[in-house]
Amino acid sequence: MGGAARERVLEELSAVSRRYMASYALFNQALADHLGLHPTDLQCLNLLTLEGGPVTTGRIAELTGLTTGSATRLVDRLERAGYVVRERDAVDRRRVLVTTVPEKIVEFGRVWDRLGGGWAALFDDLDAGELALIVDHMKRTTEFSAAQVARLRAGDV
């Protein structure tokens, strides 16, 4: 694809990406409202389910880009809502680990399943190579977004 055609597709990609991000932010807000959570708390809970085990509040700060103080307040809110508990590390009793509450995560998963039940069907007409391209794009944009968040937080704009 040459110059002008590529430029048109990049402009379309930019517009579609902006709509995609806005639709996801609005979905995230609606789901957070439904669950009685703050949108950031909802995404933290999402990230915690991907961690595969208990984490420190410091790790939550890393995952979310929040300060440790803000991450502590986030954990406080999730704990009050019943989604996490704090437990002393069995190996290092000075460390406190944040653990998700399995029953609440199952409940959270059921809501995701009801809302996203048709999500996989969106990809039924794509072959493995096309799916790999989407996965690569999502990984690259996730990394790009993290770098931009760091720039914003550092005041480097």
Coordinates of C-alpha atoms in Angstrom, one line a residue:
M1 CA 0.0 0.0 0.0
G2 CA 1.5 3.3 -1.1
G3 CA 1.6 6.8 0.4
A4 CA -1.8 8.3 0.1
A5 CA -3.7 5.1 0.6
R6 CA -1.6 4.2 3.6
E7 CA -2.2 7.7 5.0
R8 CA -6.0 7.3 4.6
V9 CA -5.9 3.9 6.4
L10 CA -3.8 5.3 9.2
E11 CA -6.3 8.2 9.6
E12 CA -9.1 5.7 9.8
L13 CA -7.1 3.6 12.3
S14 CA -6.7 6.7 14.4
A15 CA -10.4 7.5 14.4
V16 CA -11.4 3.8 15.0
S17 CA -8.9 3.5 17.8
R18 CA -10.2 6.6 19.5
R19 CA -13.8 5.3 19.3
Y20 CA -12.6 1.9 20.6
M21 CA -10.9 3.4 23.6
A22 CA -13.9 5.6 24.3
S23 CA -16.3 2.7 24.1
Y24 CA -14.1 0.6 26.4
A25 CA -13.8 3.5 28.9
L26 CA -17.6 3.9 28.9
F27 CA -18.1 0.1 29.2
N28 CA -15.6 0.0 32.1
Q29 CA -17.5 2.9 33.8
A30 CA -20.9 1.1 33.4
L31 CA -19.5 -2.2 34.7
A32 CA -17.8 -0.5 37.6
D33 CA -21.1 1.3 38.4
H34 CA -23.0 -2.0 38.2
L35 CA -20.5 -3.6 40.7
G36 CA -20.4 -0.6 42.9
L37 CA -16.7 0.0 42.2
H38 CA -14.5 2.8 41.0
P39 CA -13.4 2.2 37.4
T40 CA -9.7 2.1 38.5
D41 CA -10.6 -0.4 41.2
L42 CA -12.4 -2.6 38.6
Q43 CA -9.3 -2.6 36.4
C44 CA -7.0 -3.3 39.3
L45 CA -9.3 -6.3 40.2
N46 CA -9.0 -7.4 36.6
L47 CA -5.2 -7.2 36.8
L48 CA -5.1 -9.0 40.1
T49 CA -6.9 -12.0 38.5
L50 CA -4.2 -12.1 35.9
E51 CA -1.4 -12.1 38.5
G52 CA -1.9 -15.7 39.6
G53 CA -1.6 -15.2 43.3
P54 CA -1.3 -12.8 46.2
V55 CA 0.7 -9.5 45.6
T56 CA 2.0 -6.7 47.7
T57 CA 0.5 -3.2 47.6
G58 CA 3.7 -2.2 46.0
R59 CA 3.0 -4.6 43.1
I60 CA -0.5 -3.1 42.8
A61 CA 1.1 0.3 42.5
E62 CA 3.4 -1.0 39.7
L63 CA 0.4 -2.6 37.9
T64 CA -1.7 0.5 38.0
G65 CA 0.9 3.2 37.9
L66 CA -0.5 4.7 41.1
T67 CA 1.6 5.9 44.0
T68 CA 1.8 3.4 46.9
G69 CA -0.5 5.7 49.0
S70 CA -3.1 5.7 46.2
A71 CA -2.7 1.9 45.8
T72 CA -3.2 1.4 49.5
R73 CA -6.5 3.4 49.3
L74 CA -7.5 1.4 46.3
V75 CA -6.9 -1.9 48.3
D76 CA -8.9 -0.4 51.1
R77 CA -11.9 0.1 48.8
L78 CA -11.6 -3.4 47.3
E79 CA -11.3 -4.8 50.8
R80 CA -14.5 -3.0 52.0
A81 CA -16.3 -4.2 48.8
G82 CA -15.3 -7.8 49.8
Y83 CA -13.1 -8.5 46.7
V84 CA -9.7 -8.7 48.5
V85 CA -8.3 -9.5 51.9
R86 CA -4.9 -8.6 53.4
E87 CA -2.9 -11.4 54.8
R88 CA 0.6 -11.6 56.4
D89 CA 3.2 -13.3 54.2
A90 CA 3.8 -16.8 55.7
V91 CA 7.5 -16.5 54.8
D92 CA 8.2 -12.9 55.7
R93 CA 5.7 -11.8 58.4
R94 CA 6.6 -8.1 57.8
R95 CA 5.1 -8.3 54.3
V96 CA 1.4 -7.9 53.7
L97 CA -0.1 -9.6 50.7
V98 CA -3.3 -8.7 49.0
T99 CA -5.3 -11.8 48.0
T100 CA -8.5 -11.9 46.0
V101 CA -11.6 -13.5 47.5
P102 CA -12.4 -16.6 45.4
E103 CA -16.2 -16.3 45.7
K104 CA -16.2 -12.7 44.7
I105 CA -13.9 -13.4 41.8
V106 CA -16.3 -16.2 40.6
E107 CA -19.1 -13.7 40.9
F108 CA -17.0 -11.1 39.0
G109 CA -16.3 -13.7 36.3
R110 CA -19.9 -14.6 35.9
V111 CA -20.7 -10.9 35.1
W112 CA -17.9 -10.8 32.6
D113 CA -19.1 -14.1 31.0
R114 CA -22.7 -12.7 30.7
L115 CA -21.5 -9.5 29.1
G116 CA -18.8 -11.0 27.0
G117 CA -20.4 -14.2 25.9
G118 CA -20.3 -13.3 22.3
W119 CA -16.8 -11.9 22.3
A120 CA -15.0 -14.9 20.9
A121 CA -17.5 -15.1 18.1
L122 CA -16.2 -11.7 16.8
F123 CA -13.1 -13.6 15.7
D124 CA -14.8 -16.7 14.1
D125 CA -14.0 -15.5 10.5
L126 CA -10.3 -14.9 11.2
D127 CA -7.5 -17.3 10.7
A128 CA -4.6 -17.9 13.1
G129 CA -2.4 -15.4 11.3
E130 CA -5.0 -12.6 11.6
L131 CA -5.6 -13.4 15.2
A132 CA -1.8 -13.3 15.9
L133 CA -1.7 -9.8 14.2
I134 CA -4.4 -8.6 16.6
V135 CA -2.6 -10.1 19.6
D136 CA 0.6 -8.4 18.5
H137 CA -1.2 -5.1 18.0
M138 CA -2.8 -5.3 21.5
K139 CA 0.6 -6.1 23.1
R140 CA 2.3 -3.2 21.3
T141 CA -0.5 -0.8 22.2
T142 CA -0.4 -1.9 25.8
E143 CA 3.3 -1.3 26.0
F144 CA 2.9 2.1 24.2
S145 CA 0.1 3.1 26.6
A146 CA 2.2 2.2 29.6
A147 CA 5.1 4.4 28.3
Q148 CA 2.7 7.3 27.7
V149 CA 1.2 6.9 31.2
A150 CA 4.8 7.1 32.6
R151 CA 5.5 10.2 30.5
L152 CA 2.3 11.9 31.8
R153 CA 3.0 11.1 35.4
A154 CA 6.6 12.4 35.0
G155 CA 5.3 15.6 33.5
D156 CA 7.1 14.9 30.2
V157 CA 4.4 16.1 27.8

